[in-house]
Every structure is written in structure tokens, then in C-alpha cells.
XYZ file of C-alpha atoms in Angstrom:
106
model
C -12.715 17.253 12.057
C -10.319 16.443 9.237
C -11.439 17.022 5.684
C -11.608 14.179 3.189
C -8.545 15.646 1.484
C -6.595 15.590 4.756
C -7.722 12.050 5.518
C -6.587 10.876 2.099
C -3.346 12.862 2.306
C -2.468 11.229 5.646
C -3.386 7.817 4.283
C -1.139 8.270 1.216
C 1.680 9.488 3.451
C 1.465 6.329 5.579
C 1.288 4.113 2.490
C 4.340 5.845 1.026
C 6.236 5.220 4.258
C 5.221 1.560 4.138
C 6.399 1.366 0.533
C 9.744 2.854 1.543
C 10.147 0.218 4.255
C 9.278 -2.458 1.720
C 11.920 -1.081 -0.660
C 14.482 -1.218 2.138
C 13.474 -4.805 2.916
C 13.944 -5.736 -0.741
C 17.361 -4.072 -0.774
C 18.430 -5.978 2.346
C 17.324 -9.229 0.709
C 19.319 -8.410 -2.416
C 22.395 -7.593 -0.354
C 22.097 -10.821 1.631
C 21.378 -13.062 -1.342
C 23.715 -11.479 -3.859
C 26.505 -9.573 -2.162
C 26.995 -11.575 1.014
C 26.540 -14.905 -0.764
C 28.994 -13.844 -3.464
C 31.582 -12.747 -0.930
C 31.206 -15.945 1.079
C 31.496 -18.081 -2.064
C 34.680 -16.300 -3.006
C 36.106 -16.753 0.504
C 35.183 -20.452 0.463
C 36.993 -20.934 -2.835
C 40.169 -19.140 -1.831
C 40.592 -19.645 1.910
C 40.832 -23.076 3.538
C 41.215 -24.169 7.130
C 39.571 -23.769 10.509
C 39.653 -19.983 10.406
C 37.858 -19.919 7.073
C 35.112 -22.199 8.401
C 34.599 -19.886 11.396
C 34.534 -16.863 9.102
C 31.993 -18.539 6.815
C 29.800 -19.435 9.805
C 29.840 -15.809 10.932
C 29.090 -14.740 7.370
C 26.109 -17.112 7.238
C 24.873 -15.665 10.535
C 25.236 -12.134 9.155
C 23.243 -13.173 6.080
C 20.537 -14.707 8.272
C 20.403 -11.532 10.364
C 19.982 -9.416 7.219
C 17.176 -11.646 5.967
C 15.478 -11.571 9.379
C 15.704 -7.761 9.413
C 14.239 -7.654 5.907
C 11.359 -9.837 7.045
C 10.739 -7.591 10.053
C 10.726 -4.510 7.807
C 8.225 -6.219 5.508
C 6.016 -7.103 8.484
C 6.201 -3.508 9.707
C 5.255 -2.211 6.261
C 2.261 -4.541 6.191
C 1.203 -3.435 9.690
C 1.442 0.226 8.656
C -0.753 -0.469 5.629
C -3.378 -2.236 7.747
C -3.345 0.518 10.366
C -3.527 3.251 7.713
C -6.519 1.583 6.086
C -8.299 1.117 9.434
C -7.659 4.727 10.476
C -8.759 5.999 7.068
C -12.016 4.038 7.221
C -12.692 5.200 10.793
C -11.948 8.844 9.966
C -14.163 8.757 6.880
C -16.984 7.199 8.874
C -16.581 9.779 11.642
C -16.626 12.561 9.047
C -19.769 11.131 7.466
C -21.493 10.981 10.856
C -20.406 14.522 11.768
C -21.581 15.833 8.381
C -24.935 14.075 8.788
C -25.422 15.570 12.249
C -24.414 19.017 11.030
C -26.853 18.790 8.111
C -29.650 17.620 10.382
C -29.132 20.582 12.708
C -29.457 23.165 9.942
């Protein structure tokens, strides 16, 4: 049976991993909304014609893909947090039950 310290250590580890995923999601959003948008704006201002329209469409798709990936990372981070909390609660409850049984048998 895991100790309370181990339970909390594992919980913090999972939360830290979720936070890292959330940071990556935020970075992807920044890249899509700042860098890709800026590059596409510059292309739109300086390049005209059918080829530029196709390029801008592909750029918009790339931006959408980045934002979708960011959203998926955020969802994964949230799922990890929920799972970590559920596991932590279950492990604490199991530890409490095991401790109560052990104390009763003394």
C-alpha cells in the first residue's frame, strides 16, 4: 500500500505533466495567432495572384491545425487532472480503509 507521501508525490507528478501540456497548448496558440497570422498577413500584402491565394489557404489550414492541436493538448491536460484527482482520492480512501483494518486487528 502506498504511503500518503507517495500518493501525493504521484498526484503532483501528474499535475505537473498536465501543466506542461497546458503550457505547450498555450505556446501553440501563440504561434498560430501571432507568428502564422503575421507571416500570412505579410504574404497577403506582398504577393498577389492565384498562387498567393492557394498559399494563404494552406497557411490558414496550418493555423487551424495548430489551434486544433492546442485544443487537444488542453483537453488531454484536463483529462489528466481529472484522472489524477480520482486516483488520488481512491488511493487515499484505500489507505484509510487498510489503516483502519490494520488498527482493528492489533
